[in-house]
Amino acid sequence: MSFRSYRERLYRLLSNDIGIDLGTANTLLTVRGFGVVINEPSVVALNEKTGQVVAIGSEAKQMLGRTPAHITAVRPLIDGVVSNFEVTEEMLSYFLNRVQKLSPKLIRPRLVVGVPSGITNVETRAVRDAAINAGAREVYIMEEPMAAAIGVGLPVRDPIGTMIIDIGGGTTDIAVISLGGIVRSKNLHIAGDRFNEDIIAYIRNEFKILIGDRTAENIKIVIGSVVPGEAPVEAEVRGRDLVTGLPREVIITDSDIREAISSSLATLIESVKEVLESTPPEVLSDVMARGIVLVGGGAVISGLADLLNEELSLPIHVAHDPMTAVVRGTGIVLEDMDTYQEMLLAQEEAFPPTE
Ligand code: ADP
Ligand code: MG
């Protein structure tokens, strides 16, 4: 059945087409005709006594690490897959409801959902089931590096090798793409969250102060860099003195952050090298000429392109608006499902025989 059929045109009128980046840190939704309409943390706050959802998204993130005893704030996609099925479903249905309010349609929506590369069939099914239970009519799954590459305008369908690195919260996706397929890829659990953990551990060891996750993330964003700048940058950090148990403030510099994350960063760069080493020569020569595109929140850290350029001797480009690349890609796919059909995962299930 062609997507251009009468049925397809009817669906376009009567239901929303929604693209989703189900990220470990942030969930983004784009709606055909509207663009990106939701961009919120993938966090859900639950009341443990009643089992009820207290808050979702930004409101819930505010609560992380600050909740009273009976409320927990969870990140249902912590490792990039659905680790907490029911909560993912609640989160999805909340966001889908918001879209439905924005653009009310008669028929339930069709979704294109981005998932990390290398996701197993079981996990793919979990994502699909969560989306169906949350109110979707049809669900198409796409690997995030592919969606991101489409989102930043790489010629993914051409016989040209391109490479993309998506550094998110829970996972980093490294992928080489050519002719509409992922030629080589690697998915690792070293990304923004790990950097935060590194910073917490470093400050605990060096300054004997315990800081929270959000504090670590804030200093990373404010003063973090992977190569030294012209002048040192510092930030005041408040935490609990591990010896006295009382609050204490210390000054942290950008070089502290570099030292804290250096080992994780080295592992990440090593993984990129491994992917390059296993890439077929023709494709590799394209990548060497065209370079690598960086996307995801982790790509924003200052100096990363320079560092990678030095380590890999390849041109490195940070994408424009790197944190929306995946969701923009799903939006482009929704506009032209015929063209991208073969890049969607598990087609047999996604395209049930209808006529
Ligand atoms: P995901 O796709 O896993 O949801 P995102 O692409 O939204 O992740 O990126 C989230 C990660 O990016 C977080 O770990 C966050 O700390 C990090 N991040 C966001 N902005 C910056 C910045 N300016 N510098 C360093 N890290 C950043
Ligand atoms: Mg992501």
mmCIF file of C-alpha atoms and ligand atoms in Angstrom:
data_model
loop_
_atom_site.group_PDB
_atom_site.id
_atom_site.type_symbol
_atom_site.label_atom_id
_atom_site.label_comp_id
_atom_site.label_asym_id
_atom_site.label_seq_id
_atom_site.Cartn_x
_atom_site.Cartn_y
_atom_site.Cartn_z
ATOM 1 C CA MET A 1 0.000 0.000 0.000
ATOM 2 C CA SER A 2 1.356 3.394 -0.918
ATOM 3 C CA PHE A 3 1.359 6.110 1.680
ATOM 4 C CA ARG A 4 -0.061 8.392 -0.972
ATOM 5 C CA SER A 5 -3.262 6.372 -1.115
ATOM 6 C CA TYR A 6 -6.684 7.738 -0.385
ATOM 7 C CA ARG A 7 -6.597 6.106 3.024
ATOM 8 C CA GLU A 8 -3.343 7.860 3.807
ATOM 9 C CA ARG A 9 -4.741 11.240 2.824
ATOM 10 C CA LEU A 10 -7.758 10.641 4.993
ATOM 11 C CA TYR A 11 -5.617 9.734 7.981
ATOM 12 C CA ARG A 12 -3.580 12.865 7.467
ATOM 13 C CA LEU A 13 -6.732 14.894 7.860
ATOM 14 C CA LEU A 14 -8.212 13.019 10.760
ATOM 15 C CA SER A 15 -5.230 12.186 12.929
ATOM 16 C CA ASN A 16 -1.972 13.664 14.141
ATOM 17 C CA ASP A 17 1.397 12.429 12.963
ATOM 18 C CA ILE A 18 3.818 12.750 15.850
ATOM 19 C CA GLY A 19 7.573 12.280 15.966
ATOM 20 C CA ILE A 20 9.143 11.472 19.320
ATOM 21 C CA ASP A 21 12.662 11.529 20.670
ATOM 22 C CA LEU A 22 12.326 9.326 23.711
ATOM 23 C CA GLY A 23 15.610 10.418 25.248
ATOM 24 C CA THR A 24 17.054 9.290 28.567
ATOM 25 C CA ALA A 25 17.316 12.914 29.677
ATOM 26 C CA ASN A 26 14.776 14.755 27.520
ATOM 27 C CA THR A 27 11.674 13.801 25.589
ATOM 28 C CA LEU A 28 10.766 15.866 22.536
ATOM 29 C CA LEU A 29 7.644 15.695 20.394
ATOM 30 C CA THR A 30 7.080 17.171 16.987
ATOM 31 C CA VAL A 31 3.688 17.299 15.311
ATOM 32 C CA ARG A 32 3.235 17.484 11.556
ATOM 33 C CA GLY A 33 2.152 21.037 10.781
ATOM 34 C CA PHE A 34 3.305 22.436 14.137
ATOM 35 C CA GLY A 35 6.981 21.569 14.567
ATOM 36 C CA VAL A 36 8.520 20.755 17.959
ATOM 37 C CA VAL A 37 5.804 21.283 20.554
ATOM 38 C CA ILE A 38 7.169 19.477 23.609
ATOM 39 C CA ASN A 39 10.694 19.516 24.974
ATOM 40 C CA GLU A 40 10.792 18.346 28.572
ATOM 41 C CA PRO A 41 12.924 16.226 30.886
ATOM 42 C CA SER A 42 12.111 12.498 30.816
ATOM 43 C CA VAL A 43 11.234 12.493 34.491
ATOM 44 C CA VAL A 44 8.146 11.304 36.338
ATOM 45 C CA ALA A 45 7.439 11.971 40.025
ATOM 46 C CA LEU A 46 5.421 9.246 41.738
ATOM 47 C CA ASN A 47 3.637 9.110 45.054
ATOM 48 C CA GLU A 48 4.739 5.771 46.455
ATOM 49 C CA LYS A 49 1.852 5.543 48.901
ATOM 50 C CA THR A 50 -0.860 5.860 46.295
ATOM 51 C CA GLY A 51 1.105 4.834 43.216
ATOM 52 C CA GLN A 52 -0.107 7.976 41.509
ATOM 53 C CA VAL A 53 1.837 10.246 39.208
ATOM 54 C CA VAL A 54 2.498 13.567 40.926
ATOM 55 C CA ALA A 55 4.286 15.414 38.144
ATOM 56 C CA ILE A 56 5.828 14.825 34.723
ATOM 57 C CA GLY A 57 8.518 16.647 32.774
ATOM 58 C CA SER A 58 10.045 19.927 33.968
ATOM 59 C CA GLU A 59 7.954 20.001 37.102
ATOM 60 C CA ALA A 60 9.097 16.500 38.029
ATOM 61 C CA LYS A 61 12.744 17.316 37.297
ATOM 62 C CA GLN A 62 12.575 20.153 39.817
ATOM 63 C CA MET A 63 11.735 17.471 42.349
ATOM 64 C CA LEU A 64 14.701 15.160 41.589
ATOM 65 C CA GLY A 65 16.713 14.775 44.782
ATOM 66 C CA ARG A 66 14.317 17.054 46.657
ATOM 67 C CA THR A 67 11.292 14.844 47.185
ATOM 68 C CA PRO A 68 9.705 14.049 50.548
ATOM 69 C CA ALA A 69 10.016 10.439 51.661
ATOM 70 C CA HIS A 70 6.907 9.142 49.943
ATOM 71 C CA ILE A 71 7.554 10.779 46.560
ATOM 72 C CA THR A 72 10.161 9.473 44.130
ATOM 73 C CA ALA A 73 11.200 11.123 40.906
ATOM 74 C CA VAL A 74 12.203 8.510 38.339
ATOM 75 C CA ARG A 75 13.711 8.620 34.896
ATOM 76 C CA PRO A 76 11.950 5.744 33.169
ATOM 77 C CA LEU A 77 14.430 5.492 30.284
ATOM 78 C CA ILE A 78 17.578 5.718 32.298
ATOM 79 C CA ASP A 79 19.714 3.477 30.089
ATOM 80 C CA GLY A 80 18.134 4.548 26.848
ATOM 81 C CA VAL A 81 15.543 1.802 26.869
ATOM 82 C CA VAL A 82 12.317 1.276 28.695
ATOM 83 C CA SER A 83 13.453 0.165 32.130
ATOM 84 C CA ASN A 84 10.219 1.194 33.750
ATOM 85 C CA PHE A 85 7.439 0.249 31.405
ATOM 86 C CA GLU A 86 4.377 1.602 33.213
ATOM 87 C CA VAL A 87 5.996 4.903 33.988
ATOM 88 C CA THR A 88 7.124 5.331 30.377
ATOM 89 C CA GLU A 89 3.579 4.702 29.312
ATOM 90 C CA GLU A 90 2.237 7.298 31.759
ATOM 91 C CA MET A 91 4.759 9.821 30.526
ATOM 92 C CA LEU A 92 3.980 9.157 26.878
ATOM 93 C CA SER A 93 0.237 9.355 27.368
ATOM 94 C CA TYR A 94 0.617 12.639 29.257
ATOM 95 C CA PHE A 95 2.610 14.156 26.390
ATOM 96 C CA LEU A 96 0.292 12.703 23.742
ATOM 97 C CA ASN A 97 -2.682 14.193 25.580
ATOM 98 C CA ARG A 98 -1.046 17.561 25.523
ATOM 99 C CA VAL A 99 -0.577 17.286 21.771
ATOM 100 C CA GLN A 100 -4.179 16.177 21.396
ATOM 101 C CA LYS A 101 -5.301 19.329 23.242
ATOM 102 C CA LEU A 102 -3.146 21.472 21.006
ATOM 103 C CA SER A 103 -4.402 19.873 17.831
ATOM 104 C CA PRO A 104 -7.580 17.866 18.489
ATOM 105 C CA LYS A 105 -8.124 15.098 15.924
ATOM 106 C CA LEU A 106 -10.704 12.362 15.589
ATOM 107 C CA ILE A 107 -8.437 9.387 15.168
ATOM 108 C CA ARG A 108 -5.583 8.327 17.431
ATOM 109 C CA PRO A 109 -2.139 9.494 16.282
ATOM 110 C CA ARG A 110 0.531 7.758 14.259
ATOM 111 C CA LEU A 111 4.008 7.906 15.771
ATOM 112 C CA VAL A 112 7.599 7.684 14.666
ATOM 113 C CA VAL A 113 9.682 7.026 17.769
ATOM 114 C CA GLY A 114 13.458 7.335 17.962
ATOM 115 C CA VAL A 115 15.243 4.701 20.061
ATOM 116 C CA PRO A 116 18.963 4.192 20.739
ATOM 117 C CA SER A 117 20.881 2.125 18.175
ATOM 118 C CA GLY A 118 21.455 -1.514 18.984
ATOM 119 C CA ILE A 119 18.179 -1.806 20.862
ATOM 120 C CA THR A 120 16.981 -5.439 21.165
ATOM 121 C CA ASN A 121 13.715 -6.749 19.740
ATOM 122 C CA VAL A 122 12.309 -7.082 23.224
ATOM 123 C CA GLU A 123 13.102 -3.460 23.949
ATOM 124 C CA THR A 124 11.706 -2.347 20.606
ATOM 125 C CA ARG A 125 8.488 -4.140 21.447
ATOM 126 C CA ALA A 126 8.424 -2.530 24.884
ATOM 127 C CA VAL A 127 8.657 0.923 23.307
ATOM 128 C CA ARG A 128 5.965 0.075 20.783
ATOM 129 C CA ASP A 129 3.636 -1.392 23.419
ATOM 130 C CA ALA A 130 4.113 1.621 25.669
ATOM 131 C CA ALA A 131 3.229 3.919 22.779
ATOM 132 C CA ILE A 132 0.169 1.860 21.761
ATOM 133 C CA ASN A 133 -1.058 1.716 25.355
ATOM 134 C CA ALA A 134 -0.474 5.449 25.629
ATOM 135 C CA GLY A 135 -2.933 5.969 22.783
ATOM 136 C CA ALA A 136 -1.056 5.624 19.483
ATOM 137 C CA ARG A 137 -2.754 4.094 16.461
ATOM 138 C CA GLU A 138 0.407 3.011 14.664
ATOM 139 C CA VAL A 139 3.997 3.082 15.840
ATOM 140 C CA TYR A 140 7.121 3.113 13.722
ATOM 141 C CA ILE A 141 10.475 2.737 15.400
ATOM 142 C CA MET A 142 13.592 4.387 14.073
ATOM 143 C CA GLU A 143 17.132 4.198 15.343
ATOM 144 C CA GLU A 144 18.108 7.542 16.812
ATOM 145 C CA PRO A 145 21.419 8.019 14.990
ATOM 146 C CA MET A 146 19.540 7.623 11.705
ATOM 147 C CA ALA A 147 16.843 10.051 12.824
ATOM 148 C CA ALA A 148 19.497 12.504 13.978
ATOM 149 C CA ALA A 149 21.389 12.230 10.688
ATOM 150 C CA ILE A 150 18.179 12.950 8.778
ATOM 151 C CA GLY A 151 17.422 15.786 11.200
ATOM 152 C CA VAL A 152 20.732 17.517 10.522
ATOM 153 C CA GLY A 153 20.385 17.032 6.772
ATOM 154 C CA LEU A 154 23.031 14.379 6.089
ATOM 155 C CA PRO A 155 22.564 12.562 2.747
ATOM 156 C CA VAL A 156 21.724 9.274 4.482
ATOM 157 C CA ARG A 157 20.162 7.625 1.424
ATOM 158 C CA ASP A 158 23.050 8.335 -0.920
ATOM 159 C CA PRO A 159 26.013 6.019 -1.505
ATOM 160 C CA ILE A 160 28.124 8.297 0.681
ATOM 161 C CA GLY A 161 29.515 7.426 4.097
ATOM 162 C CA THR A 162 28.550 9.847 6.849
ATOM 163 C CA MET A 163 29.135 9.670 10.569
ATOM 164 C CA ILE A 164 27.214 10.949 13.537
ATOM 165 C CA ILE A 165 27.829 10.901 17.284
ATOM 166 C CA ASP A 166 24.900 11.534 19.605
ATOM 167 C CA ILE A 167 25.985 12.192 23.183
ATOM 168 C CA GLY A 168 22.839 12.151 25.302
ATOM 169 C CA GLY A 169 22.207 11.743 29.014
ATOM 170 C CA GLY A 170 22.324 7.969 29.492
ATOM 171 C CA THR A 171 23.869 6.824 26.244
ATOM 172 C CA THR A 172 26.139 7.834 23.415
ATOM 173 C CA ASP A 173 25.358 6.549 19.940
ATOM 174 C CA ILE A 174 28.161 6.414 17.420
ATOM 175 C CA ALA A 175 27.062 5.510 13.900
ATOM 176 C CA VAL A 176 28.376 5.351 10.366
ATOM 177 C CA ILE A 177 25.613 5.577 7.788
ATOM 178 C CA SER A 178 25.448 4.917 4.066
ATOM 179 C CA LEU A 179 22.724 4.018 1.551
ATOM 180 C CA GLY A 180 19.949 4.345 4.081
ATOM 181 C CA GLY A 181 21.473 1.947 6.568
ATOM 182 C CA ILE A 182 23.695 1.948 9.619
ATOM 183 C CA VAL A 183 26.995 0.489 8.412
ATOM 184 C CA ARG A 184 28.760 0.418 11.788
ATOM 185 C CA SER A 185 27.603 1.574 15.183
ATOM 186 C CA LYS A 186 28.293 1.451 18.861
ATOM 187 C CA ASN A 187 26.133 2.391 21.771
ATOM 188 C CA LEU A 188 27.780 3.049 25.108
ATOM 189 C CA HIS A 189 26.612 4.096 28.520
ATOM 190 C CA ILE A 190 29.072 6.924 28.791
ATOM 191 C CA ALA A 191 27.327 10.239 28.211
ATOM 192 C CA GLY A 192 26.141 13.304 30.135
ATOM 193 C CA ASP A 193 24.953 11.374 33.214
ATOM 194 C CA ARG A 194 28.301 9.663 33.548
ATOM 195 C CA PHE A 195 30.060 13.014 33.425
ATOM 196 C CA ASN A 196 27.812 14.185 36.279
ATOM 197 C CA GLU A 197 28.703 11.089 38.306
ATOM 198 C CA ASP A 198 32.398 11.667 37.580
ATOM 199 C CA ILE A 199 32.103 15.226 38.858
ATOM 200 C CA ILE A 200 30.340 14.100 42.047
ATOM 201 C CA ALA A 201 33.042 11.474 42.690
ATOM 202 C CA TYR A 202 35.858 13.920 41.980
ATOM 203 C CA ILE A 203 34.492 16.602 44.307
ATOM 204 C CA ARG A 204 33.919 14.010 47.000
ATOM 205 C CA ASN A 205 37.489 12.742 46.726
ATOM 206 C CA GLU A 206 39.277 16.046 46.242
ATOM 207 C CA PHE A 207 37.223 18.382 48.434
ATOM 208 C CA LYS A 208 35.480 15.947 50.785
ATOM 209 C CA ILE A 209 32.148 17.424 49.875
ATOM 210 C CA LEU A 210 29.046 15.628 48.735
ATOM 211 C CA ILE A 211 27.042 17.353 46.015
ATOM 212 C CA GLY A 212 23.815 16.326 44.321
ATOM 213 C CA ASP A 213 23.222 15.272 40.743
ATOM 214 C CA ARG A 214 21.618 18.534 39.692
ATOM 215 C CA THR A 215 24.445 20.583 41.163
ATOM 216 C CA ALA A 216 26.967 18.464 39.284
ATOM 217 C CA GLU A 217 25.020 18.889 36.059
ATOM 218 C CA ASN A 218 24.801 22.651 36.556
ATOM 219 C CA ILE A 219 28.521 23.137 37.065
ATOM 220 C CA LYS A 220 29.232 20.914 34.085
ATOM 221 C CA ILE A 221 26.994 23.065 31.918
ATOM 222 C CA VAL A 222 28.222 26.367 33.307
ATOM 223 C CA ILE A 223 31.996 25.856 33.515
ATOM 224 C CA GLY A 224 32.605 22.478 31.851
ATOM 225 C CA SER A 225 35.008 22.266 28.919
ATOM 226 C CA VAL A 226 37.195 19.529 27.509
ATOM 227 C CA VAL A 227 40.102 21.726 26.417
ATOM 228 C CA PRO A 228 41.554 24.623 28.433
ATOM 229 C CA GLY A 229 40.213 28.054 27.504
ATOM 230 C CA GLU A 230 42.103 31.345 27.492
ATOM 231 C CA ALA A 231 41.443 32.011 31.153
ATOM 232 C CA PRO A 232 40.369 29.637 33.929
ATOM 233 C CA VAL A 233 36.673 29.684 34.830
ATOM 234 C CA GLU A 234 35.395 28.964 38.310
ATOM 235 C CA ALA A 235 32.156 28.300 40.096
ATOM 236 C CA GLU A 236 31.092 28.161 43.718
ATOM 237 C CA VAL A 237 29.683 24.826 44.675
ATOM 238 C CA ARG A 238 27.701 24.067 47.795
ATOM 239 C CA GLY A 239 27.507 20.621 49.287
ATOM 240 C CA ARG A 240 27.713 18.679 52.504
ATOM 241 C CA ASP A 241 31.088 18.436 54.207
ATOM 242 C CA LEU A 242 31.742 14.725 54.598
ATOM 243 C CA VAL A 243 33.705 15.256 57.803
ATOM 244 C CA THR A 244 31.498 17.689 59.737
ATOM 245 C CA GLY A 245 28.235 16.796 58.029
ATOM 246 C CA LEU A 246 27.531 20.522 57.631
ATOM 247 C CA PRO A 247 27.079 22.607 54.484
ATOM 248 C CA ARG A 248 30.256 23.957 52.934
ATOM 249 C CA GLU A 249 31.136 25.910 49.815
ATOM 250 C CA VAL A 250 34.159 25.369 47.580
ATOM 251 C CA ILE A 251 35.479 26.902 44.383
ATOM 252 C CA ILE A 252 35.651 24.499 41.440
ATOM 253 C CA THR A 253 37.451 25.350 38.198
ATOM 254 C CA ASP A 254 37.095 24.185 34.618
ATOM 255 C CA SER A 255 40.296 22.201 35.027
ATOM 256 C CA ASP A 256 38.696 20.266 37.910
ATOM 257 C CA ILE A 257 35.857 19.336 35.590
ATOM 258 C CA ARG A 258 38.304 18.269 32.878
ATOM 259 C CA GLU A 259 40.162 16.078 35.308
ATOM 260 C CA ALA A 260 36.923 14.625 36.658
ATOM 261 C CA ILE A 261 35.603 13.535 33.267
ATOM 262 C CA SER A 262 38.916 12.737 31.579
ATOM 263 C CA SER A 263 38.736 8.992 31.936
ATOM 264 C CA SER A 264 35.129 8.737 30.696
ATOM 265 C CA LEU A 265 35.964 11.035 27.832
ATOM 266 C CA ALA A 266 38.960 8.880 26.905
ATOM 267 C CA THR A 267 36.714 5.800 26.802
ATOM 268 C CA LEU A 268 34.261 7.646 24.601
ATOM 269 C CA ILE A 269 36.984 8.685 22.168
ATOM 270 C CA GLU A 270 38.337 5.128 22.170
ATOM 271 C CA SER A 271 34.902 3.877 21.133
ATOM 272 C CA VAL A 272 34.781 6.341 18.251
ATOM 273 C CA LYS A 273 38.176 5.051 17.118
ATOM 274 C CA GLU A 274 36.924 1.456 17.294
ATOM 275 C CA VAL A 275 33.986 2.302 15.063
ATOM 276 C CA LEU A 276 36.286 4.056 12.603
ATOM 277 C CA GLU A 277 38.680 1.096 12.608
ATOM 278 C CA SER A 278 35.929 -1.319 11.684
ATOM 279 C CA THR A 279 34.427 0.901 8.978
ATOM 280 C CA PRO A 280 34.931 -0.395 5.391
ATOM 281 C CA PRO A 281 37.613 1.577 3.488
ATOM 282 C CA GLU A 282 35.366 3.260 0.887
ATOM 283 C CA VAL A 283 32.984 4.460 3.532
ATOM 284 C CA LEU A 284 35.873 5.507 5.742
ATOM 285 C CA SER A 285 37.339 7.656 3.014
ATOM 286 C CA ASP A 286 34.006 9.499 2.718
ATOM 287 C CA VAL A 287 33.932 10.007 6.475
ATOM 288 C CA MET A 288 37.497 11.307 6.415
ATOM 289 C CA ALA A 289 36.567 13.870 3.804
ATOM 290 C CA ARG A 290 33.194 14.871 5.244
ATOM 291 C CA GLY A 291 33.948 14.547 8.920
ATOM 292 C CA ILE A 292 31.715 13.701 11.865
ATOM 293 C CA VAL A 293 28.610 15.531 13.031
ATOM 294 C CA LEU A 294 28.012 15.842 16.787
ATOM 295 C CA VAL A 295 24.498 15.990 18.218
ATOM 296 C CA GLY A 296 22.851 15.589 21.640
ATOM 297 C CA GLY A 297 23.213 17.639 24.806
ATOM 298 C CA GLY A 298 26.676 16.238 25.481
ATOM 299 C CA ALA A 299 27.898 17.689 22.176
ATOM 300 C CA VAL A 300 27.401 21.161 23.591
ATOM 301 C CA ILE A 301 30.225 20.851 26.101
ATOM 302 C CA SER A 302 32.835 23.414 25.224
ATOM 303 C CA GLY A 303 35.852 22.304 23.187
ATOM 304 C CA LEU A 304 34.605 18.847 22.248
ATOM 305 C CA ALA A 305 34.857 19.413 18.506
ATOM 306 C CA ASP A 306 38.449 20.644 18.872
ATOM 307 C CA LEU A 307 39.423 17.727 21.061
ATOM 308 C CA LEU A 308 37.914 15.144 18.694
ATOM 309 C CA ASN A 309 39.496 16.852 15.734
ATOM 310 C CA GLU A 310 42.876 16.593 17.404
ATOM 311 C CA GLU A 311 42.395 12.974 18.469
ATOM 312 C CA LEU A 312 40.943 11.675 15.215
ATOM 313 C CA SER A 313 42.388 14.022 12.580
ATOM 314 C CA LEU A 314 38.936 14.406 11.050
ATOM 315 C CA PRO A 315 36.746 17.462 10.541
ATOM 316 C CA ILE A 316 34.215 17.670 13.393
ATOM 317 C CA HIS A 317 31.009 19.708 13.179
ATOM 318 C CA VAL A 318 28.650 20.404 16.046
ATOM 319 C CA ALA A 319 25.158 20.363 14.534
ATOM 320 C CA HIS A 320 23.016 23.448 14.633
ATOM 321 C CA ASP A 321 20.529 22.988 17.501
ATOM 322 C CA PRO A 322 22.094 19.618 18.472
ATOM 323 C CA MET A 323 19.510 18.697 21.116
ATOM 324 C CA THR A 324 16.593 18.656 18.665
ATOM 325 C CA ALA A 325 18.297 16.731 15.837
ATOM 326 C CA VAL A 326 16.569 13.408 16.547
ATOM 327 C CA VAL A 327 13.078 14.834 16.873
ATOM 328 C CA ARG A 328 13.513 17.002 13.775
ATOM 329 C CA GLY A 329 14.566 13.850 11.921
ATOM 330 C CA THR A 330 11.405 12.019 12.993
ATOM 331 C CA GLY A 331 9.434 15.026 11.747
ATOM 332 C CA ILE A 332 11.086 14.826 8.321
ATOM 333 C CA VAL A 333 10.314 11.107 8.153
ATOM 334 C CA LEU A 334 6.660 11.740 8.991
ATOM 335 C CA GLU A 335 6.427 14.160 6.089
ATOM 336 C CA ASP A 336 7.622 11.544 3.654
ATOM 337 C CA MET A 337 7.032 8.034 4.960
ATOM 338 C CA ASP A 338 7.343 6.518 1.471
ATOM 339 C CA THR A 339 10.922 7.633 1.130
ATOM 340 C CA TYR A 340 12.033 6.551 4.563
ATOM 341 C CA GLN A 341 9.989 3.385 4.820
ATOM 342 C CA GLU A 342 12.940 1.034 4.586
ATOM 343 C CA MET A 343 14.730 2.772 7.433
ATOM 344 C CA LEU A 344 12.004 2.091 9.950
ATOM 345 C CA LEU A 345 12.573 -0.923 12.189
ATOM 346 C CA ALA A 346 10.492 -4.095 12.291
ATOM 347 C CA GLN A 347 8.299 -3.260 9.351
ATOM 348 C CA GLU A 348 6.224 -6.445 9.477
ATOM 349 C CA GLU A 349 4.818 -5.378 12.790
ATOM 350 C CA ALA A 350 4.662 -1.699 12.023
ATOM 351 C CA PHE A 351 2.898 -2.192 8.690
ATOM 352 C CA PRO A 352 0.238 -4.759 9.418
ATOM 353 C CA PRO A 353 -1.255 -6.180 6.211
ATOM 354 C CA THR A 354 -4.504 -4.273 5.872
ATOM 355 C CA GLU A 355 -5.925 -4.855 2.411
HETATM 356 P P1 ADP B 1 18.978 12.265 25.753
HETATM 357 O O1 ADP B 1 18.892 12.179 24.269
HETATM 358 O O2 ADP B 1 19.622 11.063 26.380
HETATM 359 O O3 ADP B 1 17.669 12.610 26.379
HETATM 360 P P2 ADP B 1 20.063 14.934 25.475
HETATM 361 O O4 ADP B 1 20.545 14.919 24.081
HETATM 362 O O5 ADP B 1 18.812 15.668 25.761
HETATM 363 O O6 ADP B 1 19.974 13.464 26.082
HETATM 364 O O7 ADP B 1 21.256 15.521 26.361
HETATM 365 C C1 ADP B 1 21.169 15.558 27.748
HETATM 366 C C2 ADP B 1 22.553 15.625 28.331
HETATM 367 O O8 ADP B 1 23.244 16.746 27.800
HETATM 368 C C3 ADP B 1 22.529 15.807 29.842
HETATM 369 O O9 ADP B 1 23.445 14.895 30.426
HETATM 370 C C4 ADP B 1 23.003 17.234 30.031
HETATM 371 O O10 ADP B 1 23.726 17.389 31.226
HETATM 372 C C5 ADP B 1 23.901 17.429 28.827
HETATM 373 N N1 ADP B 1 24.056 18.839 28.467
HETATM 374 C C6 ADP B 1 23.102 19.717 28.090
HETATM 375 N N2 ADP B 1 23.628 20.939 27.845
HETATM 376 C C7 ADP B 1 24.957 20.821 28.082
HETATM 377 C C8 ADP B 1 26.062 21.735 28.035
HETATM 378 N N3 ADP B 1 25.903 23.016 27.695
HETATM 379 N N4 ADP B 1 27.289 21.272 28.341
HETATM 380 C C9 ADP B 1 27.459 19.970 28.689
HETATM 381 N N5 ADP B 1 26.479 19.070 28.756
HETATM 382 C C10 ADP B 1 25.242 19.486 28.461
HETATM 383 MG MG MG B 2 19.011 11.604 22.493
#
